[in-house]
Amino acid sequence: MLKDFVGKTAVITGAASGIGRAMAERFAREGMRVVLADVEDAPLQAAAVELRALGGGSESDVIAVRTDVRKLDEIEALRDRAVDAFGKVHVLCNNAGVGTGGFTWDTTNADWEWVLGVNLWGVIHGVRTFLPGMIAHGEEGHVVNTASMAGLVAGPFMGPYNVSKYGVVALSETLLHELRMAAPQVGVSVLCPGFVSTRINESGRNRPAELPAREAVDAAQAGVGGPQLQTLMSERIAAGTPPPEIAAEVFEAVREGRFYILTHPEMKPAIESRFSAIMGDGVPGSPGFV
């Protein structure tokens, strides 16, 4: 576990807004040097300016690197910038995430490629690119992979998102066992929040042109399972937990060396119901939003 944060370096993807932005600020307030990464450049640079103001306006403790986490070469460039600037990376937060929705049989290959590319391959690239250096320098460190309650309980209309988040949970659990055997000075946590007041429902704003969204064929295919459910999801997200509260729980989990970060205890019964169904050869229930 990592207990001494002052002067250490944190790299956060998806850091221009939402949970990533809040984590970056929390780590900065704890005296860490911070590397912000995001595909949305203008908000990324604005976030860097705001974080620099916390430390007196200096660029020496905060840098921003535009990064598309789907692309290995850009993750490698992010690592190189971080190491060139600060020497060592101690905390890696693979946080970038997007979402799309609809019936699974209506989901396009472009939908799958985009969501899995960001949510799952982004984490894979981050782990493979940063961890060797974090292990090699020998100091305490920690990896935080952002999954979701959707990585523990699968609801309807979220096929690519659910699959990506289940993958992040599985990857993180595997990593936990491997690090305990090979590099116990590096910890790992998997963040599984419920509804958080972010812009995840607007993630189409960053969808790459080469993976375009299909125009809705009819109202039933619009949004996440239809306009009514899309509106409900947007309302739930808007009323969700503020990102700084999630960031505070992430920080405590890193300091304590805690693996699962379940920020919404009211959703734990859904997890229990799923595993009861597995053990009883039953049918899994819905997470509760439909």
mmCIF file of C-alpha atoms in Angstrom, residues 12-22 24 34-39 43-44 47 51 95-96:
data_model
loop_
_atom_site.group_PDB
_atom_site.id
_atom_site.type_symbol
_atom_site.label_atom_id
_atom_site.label_comp_id
_atom_site.label_asym_id
_atom_site.label_seq_id
_atom_site.Cartn_x
_atom_site.Cartn_y
_atom_site.Cartn_z
ATOM 1 C CA ILE A 12 -4.852 9.636 -14.471
ATOM 2 C CA THR A 13 -6.659 8.945 -17.743
ATOM 3 C CA GLY A 14 -10.066 10.459 -18.414
ATOM 4 C CA ALA A 15 -8.835 13.333 -16.268
ATOM 5 C CA ALA A 16 -10.520 16.275 -17.980
ATOM 6 C CA SER A 17 -13.833 15.795 -16.194
ATOM 7 C CA GLY A 18 -15.869 13.625 -13.867
ATOM 8 C CA ILE A 19 -14.227 11.038 -11.633
ATOM 9 C CA GLY A 20 -10.829 11.419 -13.275
ATOM 10 C CA ARG A 21 -10.791 15.180 -12.764
ATOM 11 C CA ALA A 22 -11.785 14.729 -9.120
ATOM 12 C CA ALA A 24 -6.483 14.347 -10.045
ATOM 13 C CA VAL A 34 -0.058 14.798 -11.457
ATOM 14 C CA VAL A 35 -0.129 13.800 -15.100
ATOM 15 C CA LEU A 36 -3.536 14.415 -16.666
ATOM 16 C CA ALA A 37 -4.552 12.482 -19.775
ATOM 17 C CA ASP A 38 -7.731 12.781 -21.823
ATOM 18 C CA VAL A 39 -8.849 12.657 -25.449
ATOM 19 C CA PRO A 43 -11.134 20.665 -21.094
ATOM 20 C CA LEU A 44 -7.901 18.781 -20.368
ATOM 21 C CA ALA A 47 -8.183 21.186 -15.846
ATOM 22 C CA LEU A 51 -4.780 22.181 -10.784
ATOM 23 C CA ASN A 95 -10.133 5.740 -15.572
ATOM 24 C CA ALA A 96 -11.138 6.787 -19.107
#
